[in-house]
Amino acid sequence: MNMDENLVLNENYGKHSGKKLKMLLPEKKLKSRVRDMALEISEGYKEKDAAPIVIGILNGSFIFMSDLVREINIDVEVDFMRIASYGNATSSSGTVRMIKDINCDITGRHILVVEDIVDTGLSMNFLKNRLEQAGTKSLKFATLLMKEDTQIDFGMDYIGFNIPDKYVVGYGLDLAQRLRNLKSIYYIE
Ligand code: IMP
């Protein structure tokens, strides 16, 4: 598979077969933006009294998170939460479930939540409500992608790219649990 070009899904993709994947954000562009975000984050936390805990939201953020923390040049701790809102569909089911909670105690700590994408904003809302009750010292939110049509303004602290309201895959983002391993981000035509 040539990752630099537009792709067509084969018959293994069932009802999605024949659909075209169009390049939206090539690997190089992702790398450079992630590096800039990491520097901005490092700058924002360097005066703080204690290392922040960076919480990645699984599964979608796993690649972004690992690239991001490796470019952060201050001391950080890392943990993960897993929530689900979509099942295997390409539109929100309207409900968010917690599947895996964090392992660490976040009371009195600086917390940075790392999401892959904000679409309807339901997941972000759920996370905010959950974490605001924990008595953190500070609570910030980063997302790699922000869909333009998101209705709720969360005042996200760090945004990688504002993107059109299309279904995107690659760089951790899936279609029915697949295509997460593409190095670039594509939208489904
Ligand atoms: P929200 O709750 O509607 O904001 O959706 C957030 C979650 O849905 C993300 O963390 C993703 O896991 C998933 N999601 C939303 N839009 C897309 C997309 O375009 N591609 C892949 N996953 C998506």
Coordinates of C-alpha atoms and ligand atoms in Angstrom, one line a residue:
M1 CA 0.0 0.0 0.0
N2 CA 1.5 3.4 -1.0
M3 CA 0.7 5.5 2.0
D4 CA 1.3 8.8 0.2
E5 CA -1.5 8.4 -2.3
N6 CA -5.2 8.3 -2.1
L7 CA -6.4 4.8 -1.3
V8 CA -9.5 2.8 -2.3
L9 CA -10.9 0.3 0.3
N10 CA -11.0 -3.2 -1.0
E11 CA -13.7 -5.9 -0.6
N12 CA -12.5 -6.8 2.9
Y13 CA -14.2 -3.5 4.1
G14 CA -17.7 -4.8 3.5
K15 CA -20.2 -2.0 3.2
H16 CA -17.3 0.5 3.0
S17 CA -15.6 -1.3 0.1
G18 CA -15.0 0.9 -3.0
K19 CA -14.9 4.0 -0.8
K20 CA -12.0 6.4 -1.5
L21 CA -9.6 7.7 1.1
K22 CA -8.4 11.2 0.3
M23 CA -5.3 12.6 1.8
L24 CA -6.1 15.3 4.3
L25 CA -3.0 15.6 6.5
P26 CA 0.3 14.0 5.3
E27 CA 2.7 12.5 7.8
K28 CA 5.2 15.4 7.5
K29 CA 2.6 18.0 8.3
L30 CA 1.4 15.9 11.3
K31 CA 4.9 15.5 12.6
S32 CA 5.7 19.2 12.4
R33 CA 2.4 20.3 14.0
V34 CA 2.8 17.8 16.8
R35 CA 6.3 19.1 17.5
D36 CA 5.0 22.6 17.8
M37 CA 2.1 21.6 20.1
A38 CA 4.6 19.8 22.3
L39 CA 6.8 22.9 22.5
E40 CA 3.8 25.0 23.4
I41 CA 2.8 22.5 26.1
S42 CA 6.3 22.3 27.5
E43 CA 6.4 26.1 27.7
G44 CA 3.0 26.3 29.4
Y45 CA 4.0 23.8 32.1
K46 CA 7.6 24.6 32.7
E47 CA 6.9 27.1 35.6
K48 CA 4.5 24.7 37.3
D49 CA 5.5 23.2 40.7
A50 CA 5.0 19.5 39.7
A51 CA 5.1 17.3 36.6
P52 CA 1.7 17.2 34.9
I53 CA 0.0 13.9 34.3
V54 CA -0.8 13.5 30.6
I55 CA -3.9 11.4 30.1
G56 CA -4.4 9.8 26.7
I57 CA -7.9 8.9 25.6
L58 CA -7.8 5.4 24.1
N59 CA -7.9 4.0 21.5
G60 CA -7.8 6.9 19.0
S61 CA -5.1 9.0 20.7
F62 CA -2.4 6.3 21.1
I63 CA -0.2 7.4 18.2
F64 CA -0.7 11.1 18.7
M65 CA 0.0 10.7 22.4
S66 CA 3.2 8.7 21.9
D67 CA 4.5 11.2 19.4
L68 CA 3.4 14.2 21.5
V69 CA 5.0 13.1 24.8
R70 CA 8.3 12.3 23.1
E71 CA 8.5 15.9 21.9
I72 CA 7.6 17.3 25.3
N73 CA 10.8 18.5 27.0
I74 CA 9.7 18.8 30.6
D75 CA 9.0 16.0 33.2
V76 CA 5.6 14.3 32.6
E77 CA 3.7 11.3 33.9
V78 CA 1.5 9.3 31.6
D79 CA -1.8 7.5 32.1
F80 CA -4.7 6.4 29.9
M81 CA -8.5 6.4 30.0
R82 CA -10.7 4.6 27.6
I83 CA -14.2 5.7 26.7
A84 CA -16.5 4.7 23.8
S85 CA -19.2 6.6 22.0
Y86 CA -19.2 5.1 18.6
G87 CA -19.2 1.3 18.5
N88 CA -18.4 0.5 14.9
A89 CA -20.4 3.3 13.3
T90 CA -19.2 6.5 11.6
S91 CA -21.6 8.7 13.5
S92 CA -22.0 9.2 17.3
S93 CA -24.3 6.8 19.2
G94 CA -25.1 9.7 21.5
T95 CA -23.9 7.9 24.6
V96 CA -20.5 7.8 26.2
R97 CA -19.3 4.9 28.3
M98 CA -16.2 4.6 30.5
I99 CA -14.4 1.4 29.7
K100 CA -11.1 2.0 31.5
D101 CA -10.5 4.6 34.2
I102 CA -7.1 6.1 35.1
N103 CA -4.9 4.2 37.6
C104 CA -3.3 7.2 39.3
D105 CA -4.7 9.7 41.9
I106 CA -5.2 13.0 40.1
T107 CA -6.2 15.0 43.2
G108 CA -4.0 18.1 43.5
R109 CA -2.2 17.4 40.2
H110 CA -1.8 19.2 37.0
I111 CA -3.7 17.2 34.3
L112 CA -3.5 17.4 30.5
V113 CA -6.1 15.3 28.6
V114 CA -5.1 14.3 25.1
E115 CA -7.8 13.5 22.6
D116 CA -7.5 12.5 19.0
I117 CA -10.5 14.3 17.7
V118 CA -13.5 16.4 18.9
D119 CA -16.6 15.7 16.7
T120 CA -20.0 16.2 18.5
G121 CA -18.1 17.1 21.7
L122 CA -20.0 14.5 23.8
S123 CA -16.8 12.6 24.8
M124 CA -15.1 15.8 25.8
N125 CA -18.1 16.8 27.9
F126 CA -18.1 13.5 29.6
L127 CA -14.4 13.7 30.4
K128 CA -14.7 17.3 31.6
N129 CA -17.5 16.4 34.0
R130 CA -15.6 13.3 35.3
L131 CA -12.3 15.0 35.8
E132 CA -13.6 18.3 37.2
Q133 CA -14.9 16.4 40.2
A134 CA -11.5 15.1 41.1
G135 CA -10.1 18.2 42.6
T136 CA -7.2 18.6 40.2
K137 CA -4.8 21.5 40.6
S138 CA -5.3 22.4 36.9
L139 CA -7.1 20.7 34.1
K140 CA -6.3 21.3 30.4
F141 CA -7.4 19.7 27.2
A142 CA -5.5 19.0 23.9
T143 CA -6.9 17.6 20.7
L144 CA -5.1 16.8 17.5
L145 CA -8.2 17.4 15.4
M146 CA -11.3 19.6 15.9
K147 CA -14.2 19.3 13.5
E148 CA -15.4 22.6 12.3
D149 CA -19.1 21.9 13.0
T150 CA -18.6 21.1 16.6
Q151 CA -21.5 22.8 18.3
I152 CA -20.2 23.2 21.8
D153 CA -17.3 25.5 22.5
F154 CA -15.1 23.8 25.1
G155 CA -12.3 26.4 25.1
M156 CA -9.8 23.7 24.2
D157 CA -6.4 24.7 25.4
Y158 CA -4.4 23.1 22.5
I159 CA -5.7 22.3 19.0
G160 CA -3.6 20.7 16.3
F161 CA -5.8 21.2 13.2
N162 CA -9.4 22.5 12.6
I163 CA -10.7 20.1 9.9
P164 CA -13.9 20.0 7.8
D165 CA -16.8 17.9 9.1
K166 CA -15.8 14.7 7.4
Y167 CA -15.1 11.2 8.7
V168 CA -11.3 10.8 9.0
V169 CA -9.0 7.8 9.5
G170 CA -5.3 7.1 10.1
Y171 CA -2.7 8.1 12.6
G172 CA -4.7 6.3 15.3
L173 CA -8.2 7.1 14.0
D174 CA -10.2 4.1 12.9
L175 CA -12.9 2.9 10.6
A176 CA -14.5 -0.1 12.4
Q177 CA -11.3 -0.6 14.3
R178 CA -9.1 -0.6 11.2
L179 CA -6.9 1.9 9.3
R180 CA -5.4 3.2 12.6
N181 CA -1.9 2.3 11.4
L182 CA -1.9 4.6 8.4
K183 CA 0.8 7.2 8.8
S184 CA -1.2 10.1 7.4
I185 CA -4.8 11.2 8.0
Y186 CA -7.3 10.7 5.2
Y187 CA -11.0 11.5 4.9
I188 CA -13.5 9.1 3.5
E189 CA -15.1 10.5 0.3
Ligands
IMP1 P1 -17.4 13.1 19.9 O1 -17.9 12.5 21.2 O2 -18.6 13.1 18.9 O3 -16.8 14.4 20.0 O4 -16.4 12.0 19.3 C1 -15.2 11.8 19.8 C2 -14.7 10.4 19.5 O5 -15.4 9.8 18.4 C3 -13.3 10.5 19.2 O6 -12.5 10.4 20.3 C4 -13.1 9.4 18.2 O7 -12.7 8.2 18.8 C5 -14.4 9.2 17.5 N1 -14.5 10.0 16.2 C6 -15.2 11.2 16.0 N2 -15.0 11.5 14.7 C7 -14.2 10.6 14.1 C8 -13.7 10.5 12.8 O8 -13.9 11.3 11.9 N3 -12.9 9.4 12.6 C9 -12.6 8.5 13.6 N4 -13.1 8.6 14.8 C10 -13.9 9.6 15.1

